[in-house]
mmCIF file of N, CA and C in Angstrom:
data_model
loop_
_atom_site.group_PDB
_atom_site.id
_atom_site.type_symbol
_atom_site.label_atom_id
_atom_site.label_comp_id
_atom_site.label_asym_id
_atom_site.label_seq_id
_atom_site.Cartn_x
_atom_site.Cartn_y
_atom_site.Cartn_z
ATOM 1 N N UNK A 1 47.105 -41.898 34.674
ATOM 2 C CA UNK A 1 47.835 -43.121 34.407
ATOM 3 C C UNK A 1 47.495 -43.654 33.006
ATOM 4 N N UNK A 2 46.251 -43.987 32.644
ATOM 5 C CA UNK A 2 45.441 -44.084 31.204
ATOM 6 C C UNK A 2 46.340 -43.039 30.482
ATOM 7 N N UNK A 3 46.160 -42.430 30.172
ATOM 8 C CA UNK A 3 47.183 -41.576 29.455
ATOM 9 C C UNK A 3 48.733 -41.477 29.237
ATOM 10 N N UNK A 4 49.163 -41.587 30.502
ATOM 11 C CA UNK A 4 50.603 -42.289 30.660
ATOM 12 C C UNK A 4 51.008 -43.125 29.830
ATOM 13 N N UNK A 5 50.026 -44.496 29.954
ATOM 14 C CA UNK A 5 50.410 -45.444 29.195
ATOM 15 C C UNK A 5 50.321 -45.468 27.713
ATOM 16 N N UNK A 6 49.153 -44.787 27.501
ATOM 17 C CA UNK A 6 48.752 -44.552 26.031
ATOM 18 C C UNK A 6 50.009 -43.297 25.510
ATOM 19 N N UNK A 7 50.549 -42.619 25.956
ATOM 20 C CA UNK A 7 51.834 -41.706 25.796
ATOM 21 C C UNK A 7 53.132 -42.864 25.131
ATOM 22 N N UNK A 8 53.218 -43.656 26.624
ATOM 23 C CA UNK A 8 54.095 -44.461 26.446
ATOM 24 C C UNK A 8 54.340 -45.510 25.345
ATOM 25 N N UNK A 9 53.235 -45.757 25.035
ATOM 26 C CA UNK A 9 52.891 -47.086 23.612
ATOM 27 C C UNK A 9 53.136 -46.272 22.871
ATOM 28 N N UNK A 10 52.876 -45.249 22.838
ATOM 29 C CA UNK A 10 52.935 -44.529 21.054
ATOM 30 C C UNK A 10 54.312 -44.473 20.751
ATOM 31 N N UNK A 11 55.053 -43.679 21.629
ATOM 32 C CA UNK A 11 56.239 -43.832 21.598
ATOM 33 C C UNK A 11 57.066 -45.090 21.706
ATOM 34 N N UNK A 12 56.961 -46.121 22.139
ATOM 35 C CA UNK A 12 57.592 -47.429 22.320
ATOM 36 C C UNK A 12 57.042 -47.806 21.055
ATOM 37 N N UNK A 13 56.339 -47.559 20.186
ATOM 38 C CA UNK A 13 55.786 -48.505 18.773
ATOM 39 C C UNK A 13 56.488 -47.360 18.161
ATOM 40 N N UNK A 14 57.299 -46.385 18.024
ATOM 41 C CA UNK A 14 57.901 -45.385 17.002
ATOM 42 C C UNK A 14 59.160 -46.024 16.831
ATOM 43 N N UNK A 15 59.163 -46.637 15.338
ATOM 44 C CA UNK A 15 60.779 -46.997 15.394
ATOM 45 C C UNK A 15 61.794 -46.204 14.778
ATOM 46 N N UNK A 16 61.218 -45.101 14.548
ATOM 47 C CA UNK A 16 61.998 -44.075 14.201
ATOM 48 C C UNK A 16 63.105 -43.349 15.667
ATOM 49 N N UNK A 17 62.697 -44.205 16.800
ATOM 50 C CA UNK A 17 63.517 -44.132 17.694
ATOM 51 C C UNK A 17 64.508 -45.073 17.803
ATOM 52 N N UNK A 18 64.179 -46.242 17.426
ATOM 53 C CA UNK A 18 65.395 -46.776 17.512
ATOM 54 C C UNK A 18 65.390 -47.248 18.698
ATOM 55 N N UNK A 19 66.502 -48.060 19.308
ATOM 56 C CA UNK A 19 66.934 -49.086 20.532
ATOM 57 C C UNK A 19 66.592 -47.917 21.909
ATOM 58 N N UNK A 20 66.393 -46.754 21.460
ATOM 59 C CA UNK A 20 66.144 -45.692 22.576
ATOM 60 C C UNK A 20 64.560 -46.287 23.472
ATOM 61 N N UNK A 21 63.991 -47.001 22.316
ATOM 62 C CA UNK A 21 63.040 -47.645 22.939
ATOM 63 C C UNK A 21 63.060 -48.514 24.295
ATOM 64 N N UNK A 22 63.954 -49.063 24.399
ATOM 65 C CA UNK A 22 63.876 -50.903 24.601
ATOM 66 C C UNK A 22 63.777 -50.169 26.742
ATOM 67 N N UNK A 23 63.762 -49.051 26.970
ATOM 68 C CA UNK A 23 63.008 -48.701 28.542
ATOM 69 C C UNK A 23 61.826 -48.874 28.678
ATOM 70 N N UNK A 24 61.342 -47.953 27.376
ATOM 71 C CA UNK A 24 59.279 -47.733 27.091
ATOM 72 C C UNK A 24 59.033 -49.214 26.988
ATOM 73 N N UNK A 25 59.570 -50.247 26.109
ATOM 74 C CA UNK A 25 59.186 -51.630 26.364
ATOM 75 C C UNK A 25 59.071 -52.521 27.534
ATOM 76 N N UNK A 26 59.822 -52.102 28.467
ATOM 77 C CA UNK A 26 60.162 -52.300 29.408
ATOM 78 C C UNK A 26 59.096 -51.810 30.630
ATOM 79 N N UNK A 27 59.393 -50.535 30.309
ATOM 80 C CA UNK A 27 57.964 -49.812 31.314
ATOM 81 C C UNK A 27 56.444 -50.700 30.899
ATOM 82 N N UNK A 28 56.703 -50.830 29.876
ATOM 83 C CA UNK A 28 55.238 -51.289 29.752
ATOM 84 C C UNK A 28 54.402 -52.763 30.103
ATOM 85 N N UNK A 29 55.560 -53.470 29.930
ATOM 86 C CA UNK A 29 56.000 -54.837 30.588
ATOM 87 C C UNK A 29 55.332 -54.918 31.907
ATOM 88 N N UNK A 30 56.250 -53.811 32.636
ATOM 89 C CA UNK A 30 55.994 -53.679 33.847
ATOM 90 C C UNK A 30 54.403 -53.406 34.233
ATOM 91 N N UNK A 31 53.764 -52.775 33.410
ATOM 92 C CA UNK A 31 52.436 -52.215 34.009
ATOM 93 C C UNK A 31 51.958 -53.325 34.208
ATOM 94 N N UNK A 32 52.025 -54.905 33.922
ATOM 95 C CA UNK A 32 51.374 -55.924 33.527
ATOM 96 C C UNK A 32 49.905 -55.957 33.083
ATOM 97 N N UNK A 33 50.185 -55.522 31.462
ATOM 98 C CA UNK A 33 48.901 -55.236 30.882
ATOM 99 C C UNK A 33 49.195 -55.834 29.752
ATOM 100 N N UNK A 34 47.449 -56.919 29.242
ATOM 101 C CA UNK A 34 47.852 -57.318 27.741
ATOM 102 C C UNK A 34 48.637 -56.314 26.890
ATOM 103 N N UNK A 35 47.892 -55.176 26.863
ATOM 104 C CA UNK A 35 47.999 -54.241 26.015
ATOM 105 C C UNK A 35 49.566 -53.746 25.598
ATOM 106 N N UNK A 36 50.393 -53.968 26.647
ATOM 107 C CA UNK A 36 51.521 -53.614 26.460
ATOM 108 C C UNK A 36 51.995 -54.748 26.388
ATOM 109 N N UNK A 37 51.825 -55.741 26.609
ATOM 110 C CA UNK A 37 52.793 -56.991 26.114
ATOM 111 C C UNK A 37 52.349 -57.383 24.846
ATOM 112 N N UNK A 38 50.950 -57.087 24.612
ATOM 113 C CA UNK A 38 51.364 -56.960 22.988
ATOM 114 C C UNK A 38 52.204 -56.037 22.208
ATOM 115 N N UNK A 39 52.334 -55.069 22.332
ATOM 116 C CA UNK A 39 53.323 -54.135 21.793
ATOM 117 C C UNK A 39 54.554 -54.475 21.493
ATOM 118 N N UNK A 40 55.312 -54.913 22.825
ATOM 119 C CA UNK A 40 56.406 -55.538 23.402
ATOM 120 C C UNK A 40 56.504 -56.449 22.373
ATOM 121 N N UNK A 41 55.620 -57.217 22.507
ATOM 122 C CA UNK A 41 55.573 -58.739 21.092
ATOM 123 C C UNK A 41 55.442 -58.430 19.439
ATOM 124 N N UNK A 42 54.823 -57.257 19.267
ATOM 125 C CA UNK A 42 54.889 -56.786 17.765
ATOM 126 C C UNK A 42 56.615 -56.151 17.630
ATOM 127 N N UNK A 43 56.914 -55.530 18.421
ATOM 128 C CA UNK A 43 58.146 -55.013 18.288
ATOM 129 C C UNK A 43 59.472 -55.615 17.984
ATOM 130 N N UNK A 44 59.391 -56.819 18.738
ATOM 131 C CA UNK A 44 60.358 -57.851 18.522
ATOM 132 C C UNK A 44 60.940 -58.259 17.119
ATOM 133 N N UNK A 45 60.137 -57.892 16.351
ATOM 134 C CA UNK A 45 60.643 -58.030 15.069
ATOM 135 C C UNK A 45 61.828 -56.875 14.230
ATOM 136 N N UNK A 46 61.353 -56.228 14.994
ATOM 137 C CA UNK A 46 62.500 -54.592 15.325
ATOM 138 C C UNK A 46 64.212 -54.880 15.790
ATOM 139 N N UNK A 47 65.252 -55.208 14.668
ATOM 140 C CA UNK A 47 66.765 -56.150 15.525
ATOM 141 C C UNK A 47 67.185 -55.092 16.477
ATOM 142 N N UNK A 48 66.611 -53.331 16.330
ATOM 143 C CA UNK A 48 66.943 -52.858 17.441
ATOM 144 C C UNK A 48 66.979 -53.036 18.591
ATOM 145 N N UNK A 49 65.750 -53.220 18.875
ATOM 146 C CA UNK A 49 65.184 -53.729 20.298
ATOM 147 C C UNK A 49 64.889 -55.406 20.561
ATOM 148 N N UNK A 50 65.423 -56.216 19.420
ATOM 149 C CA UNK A 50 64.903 -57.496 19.706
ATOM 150 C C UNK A 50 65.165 -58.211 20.865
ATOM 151 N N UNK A 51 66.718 -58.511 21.265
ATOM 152 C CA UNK A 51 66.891 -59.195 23.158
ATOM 153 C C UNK A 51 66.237 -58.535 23.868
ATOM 154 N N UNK A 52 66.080 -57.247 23.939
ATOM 155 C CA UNK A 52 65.242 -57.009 25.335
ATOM 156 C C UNK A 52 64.441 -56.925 25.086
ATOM 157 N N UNK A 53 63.833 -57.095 23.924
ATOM 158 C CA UNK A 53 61.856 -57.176 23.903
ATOM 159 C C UNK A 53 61.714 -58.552 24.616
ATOM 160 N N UNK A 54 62.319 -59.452 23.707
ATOM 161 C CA UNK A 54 62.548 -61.348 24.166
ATOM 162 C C UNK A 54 62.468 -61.299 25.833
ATOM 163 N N UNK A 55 63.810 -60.530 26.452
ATOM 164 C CA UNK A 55 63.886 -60.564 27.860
ATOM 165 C C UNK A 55 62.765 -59.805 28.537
ATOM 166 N N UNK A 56 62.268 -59.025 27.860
ATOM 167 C CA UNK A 56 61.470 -58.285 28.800
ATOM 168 C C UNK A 56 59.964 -59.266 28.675
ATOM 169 N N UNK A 57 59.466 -59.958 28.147
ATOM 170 C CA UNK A 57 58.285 -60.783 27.933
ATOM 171 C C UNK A 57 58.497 -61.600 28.835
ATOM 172 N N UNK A 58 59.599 -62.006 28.997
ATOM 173 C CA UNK A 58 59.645 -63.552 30.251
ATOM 174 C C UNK A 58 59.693 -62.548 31.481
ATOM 175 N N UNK A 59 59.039 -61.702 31.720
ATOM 176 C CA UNK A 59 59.197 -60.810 32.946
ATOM 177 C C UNK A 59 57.761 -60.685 32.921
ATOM 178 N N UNK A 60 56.935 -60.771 32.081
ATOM 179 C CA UNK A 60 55.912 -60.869 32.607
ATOM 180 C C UNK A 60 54.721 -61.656 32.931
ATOM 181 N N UNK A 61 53.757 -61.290 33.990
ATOM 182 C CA UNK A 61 53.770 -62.560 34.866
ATOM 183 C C UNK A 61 51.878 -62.175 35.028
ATOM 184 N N UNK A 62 51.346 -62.918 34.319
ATOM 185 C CA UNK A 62 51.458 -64.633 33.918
ATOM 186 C C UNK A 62 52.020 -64.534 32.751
ATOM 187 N N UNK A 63 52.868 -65.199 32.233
ATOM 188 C CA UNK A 63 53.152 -65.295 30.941
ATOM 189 C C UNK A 63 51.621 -65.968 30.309
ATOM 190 N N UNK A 64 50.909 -65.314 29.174
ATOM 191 C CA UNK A 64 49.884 -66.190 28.535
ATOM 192 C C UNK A 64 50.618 -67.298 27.525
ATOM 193 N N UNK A 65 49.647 -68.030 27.322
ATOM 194 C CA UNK A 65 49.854 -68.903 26.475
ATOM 195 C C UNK A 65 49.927 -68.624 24.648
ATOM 196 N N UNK A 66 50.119 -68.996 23.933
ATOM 197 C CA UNK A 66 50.559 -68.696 22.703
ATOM 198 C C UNK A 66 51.367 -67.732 22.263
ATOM 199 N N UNK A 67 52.520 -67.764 23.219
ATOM 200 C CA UNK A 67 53.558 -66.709 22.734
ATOM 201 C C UNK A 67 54.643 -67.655 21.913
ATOM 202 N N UNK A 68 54.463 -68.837 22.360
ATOM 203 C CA UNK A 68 55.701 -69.503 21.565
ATOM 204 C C UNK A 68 56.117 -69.093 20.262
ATOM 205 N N UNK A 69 55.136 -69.072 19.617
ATOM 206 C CA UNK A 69 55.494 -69.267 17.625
ATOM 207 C C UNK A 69 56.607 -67.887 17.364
ATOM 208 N N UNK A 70 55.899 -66.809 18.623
ATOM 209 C CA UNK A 70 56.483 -65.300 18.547
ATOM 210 C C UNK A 70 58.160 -65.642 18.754
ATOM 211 N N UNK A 71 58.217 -65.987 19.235
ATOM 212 C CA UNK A 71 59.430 -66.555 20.241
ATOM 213 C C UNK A 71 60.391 -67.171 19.403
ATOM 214 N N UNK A 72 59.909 -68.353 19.418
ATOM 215 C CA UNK A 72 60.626 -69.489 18.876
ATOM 216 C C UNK A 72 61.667 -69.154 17.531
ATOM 217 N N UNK A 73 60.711 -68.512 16.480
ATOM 218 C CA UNK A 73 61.272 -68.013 15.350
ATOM 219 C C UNK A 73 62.725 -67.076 15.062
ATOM 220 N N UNK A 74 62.933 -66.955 17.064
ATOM 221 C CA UNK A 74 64.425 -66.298 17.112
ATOM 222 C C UNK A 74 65.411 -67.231 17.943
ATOM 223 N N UNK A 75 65.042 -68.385 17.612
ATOM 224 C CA UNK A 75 66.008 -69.064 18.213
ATOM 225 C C UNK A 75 67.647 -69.533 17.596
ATOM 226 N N UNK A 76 67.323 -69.344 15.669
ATOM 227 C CA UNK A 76 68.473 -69.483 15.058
ATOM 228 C C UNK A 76 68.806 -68.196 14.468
ATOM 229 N N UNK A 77 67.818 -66.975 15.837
ATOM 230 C CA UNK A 77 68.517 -65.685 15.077
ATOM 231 C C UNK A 77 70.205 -65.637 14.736
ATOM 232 N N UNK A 78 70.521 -64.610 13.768
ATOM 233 C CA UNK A 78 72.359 -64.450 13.712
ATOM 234 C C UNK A 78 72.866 -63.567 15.206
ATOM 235 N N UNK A 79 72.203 -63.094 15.662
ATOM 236 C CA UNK A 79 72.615 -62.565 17.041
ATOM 237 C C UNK A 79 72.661 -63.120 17.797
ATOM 238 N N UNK A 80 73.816 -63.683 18.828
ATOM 239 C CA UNK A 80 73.711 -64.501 19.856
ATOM 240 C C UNK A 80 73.078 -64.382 21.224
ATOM 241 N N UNK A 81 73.088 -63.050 21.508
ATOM 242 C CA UNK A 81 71.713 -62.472 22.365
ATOM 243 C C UNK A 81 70.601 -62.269 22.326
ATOM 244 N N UNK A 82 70.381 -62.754 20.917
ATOM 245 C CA UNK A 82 68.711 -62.547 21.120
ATOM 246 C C UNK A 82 68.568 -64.159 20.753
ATOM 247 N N UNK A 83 69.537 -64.842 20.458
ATOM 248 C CA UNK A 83 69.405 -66.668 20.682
ATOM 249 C C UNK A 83 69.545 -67.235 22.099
ATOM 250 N N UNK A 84 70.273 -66.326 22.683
ATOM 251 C CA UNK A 84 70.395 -66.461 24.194
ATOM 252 C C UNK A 84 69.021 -66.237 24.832
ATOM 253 N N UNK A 85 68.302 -64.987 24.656
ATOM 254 C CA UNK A 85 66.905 -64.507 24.971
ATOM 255 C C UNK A 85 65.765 -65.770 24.944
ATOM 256 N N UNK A 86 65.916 -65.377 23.150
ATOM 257 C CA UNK A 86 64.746 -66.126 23.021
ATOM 258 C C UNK A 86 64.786 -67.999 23.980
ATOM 259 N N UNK A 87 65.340 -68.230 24.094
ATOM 260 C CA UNK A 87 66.560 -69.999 24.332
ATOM 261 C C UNK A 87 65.217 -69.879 26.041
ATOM 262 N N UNK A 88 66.129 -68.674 26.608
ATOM 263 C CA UNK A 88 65.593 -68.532 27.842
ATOM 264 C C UNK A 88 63.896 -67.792 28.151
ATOM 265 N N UNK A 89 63.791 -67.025 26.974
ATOM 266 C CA UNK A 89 62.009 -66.922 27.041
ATOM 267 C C UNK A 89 61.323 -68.226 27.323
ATOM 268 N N UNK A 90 61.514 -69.267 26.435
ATOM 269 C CA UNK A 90 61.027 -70.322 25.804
ATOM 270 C C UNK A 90 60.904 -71.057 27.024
ATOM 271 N N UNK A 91 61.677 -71.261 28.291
ATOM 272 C CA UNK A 91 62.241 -71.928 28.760
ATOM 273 C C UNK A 91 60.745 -71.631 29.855
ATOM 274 N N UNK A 92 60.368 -70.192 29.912
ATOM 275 C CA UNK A 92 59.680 -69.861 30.708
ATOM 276 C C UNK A 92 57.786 -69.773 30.359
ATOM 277 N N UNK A 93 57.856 -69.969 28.977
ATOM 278 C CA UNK A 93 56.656 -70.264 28.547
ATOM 279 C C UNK A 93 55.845 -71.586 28.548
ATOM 280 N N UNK A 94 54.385 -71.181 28.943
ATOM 281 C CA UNK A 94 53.796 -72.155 29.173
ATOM 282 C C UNK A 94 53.640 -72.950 27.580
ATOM 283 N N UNK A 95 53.003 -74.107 27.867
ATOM 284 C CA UNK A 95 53.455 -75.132 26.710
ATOM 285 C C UNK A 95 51.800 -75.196 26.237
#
């Protein structure tokens, strides 16, 4: 499983893949591990994968605290889905 995941990050941080990512972000979400929700959160800056990085963070549970600033900064993105995202991340983060 250790390995799995460490497979999986390498590849989910390659953006030479492109939006092909935004499952591996997802999978990793899921493991509910800092480790991968940081990833998830560096990536976001990626417009490939940006809504579902956004959506996939409010999926995980506990949400920690200081994700806002990550967040927030896409709220007047030019994409309306990742203003939609982020709108509704926010909504779910602790204050």
């Amino acid at each position: 499983m250790r390995r799995d995941v460490f497979l999986i990050a390498t590849l989910a941080a390659d953006r030479t893949l492109g939006s092909g990512r935004a499952a591996l972000l997802e999978w990793l979400i899921e493991q509910g591990t800092d480790d991968g929700l940081h990833i998830v959160v560096d990536q976001i800056d990626d417009p490939s994968v940006r809504a579902l990085g956004i959506k996939y963070i409010r999926q995980f549970t506990p949400l920690p605290t200081g994700l806002r600033p990550a967040i927030e900064r896409y709220v007047g993105d030019s994409d309306s889905e990742v203003r939609k995202q982020a709108k509704a991340t926010l909504k779910k983060l602790p204050q």
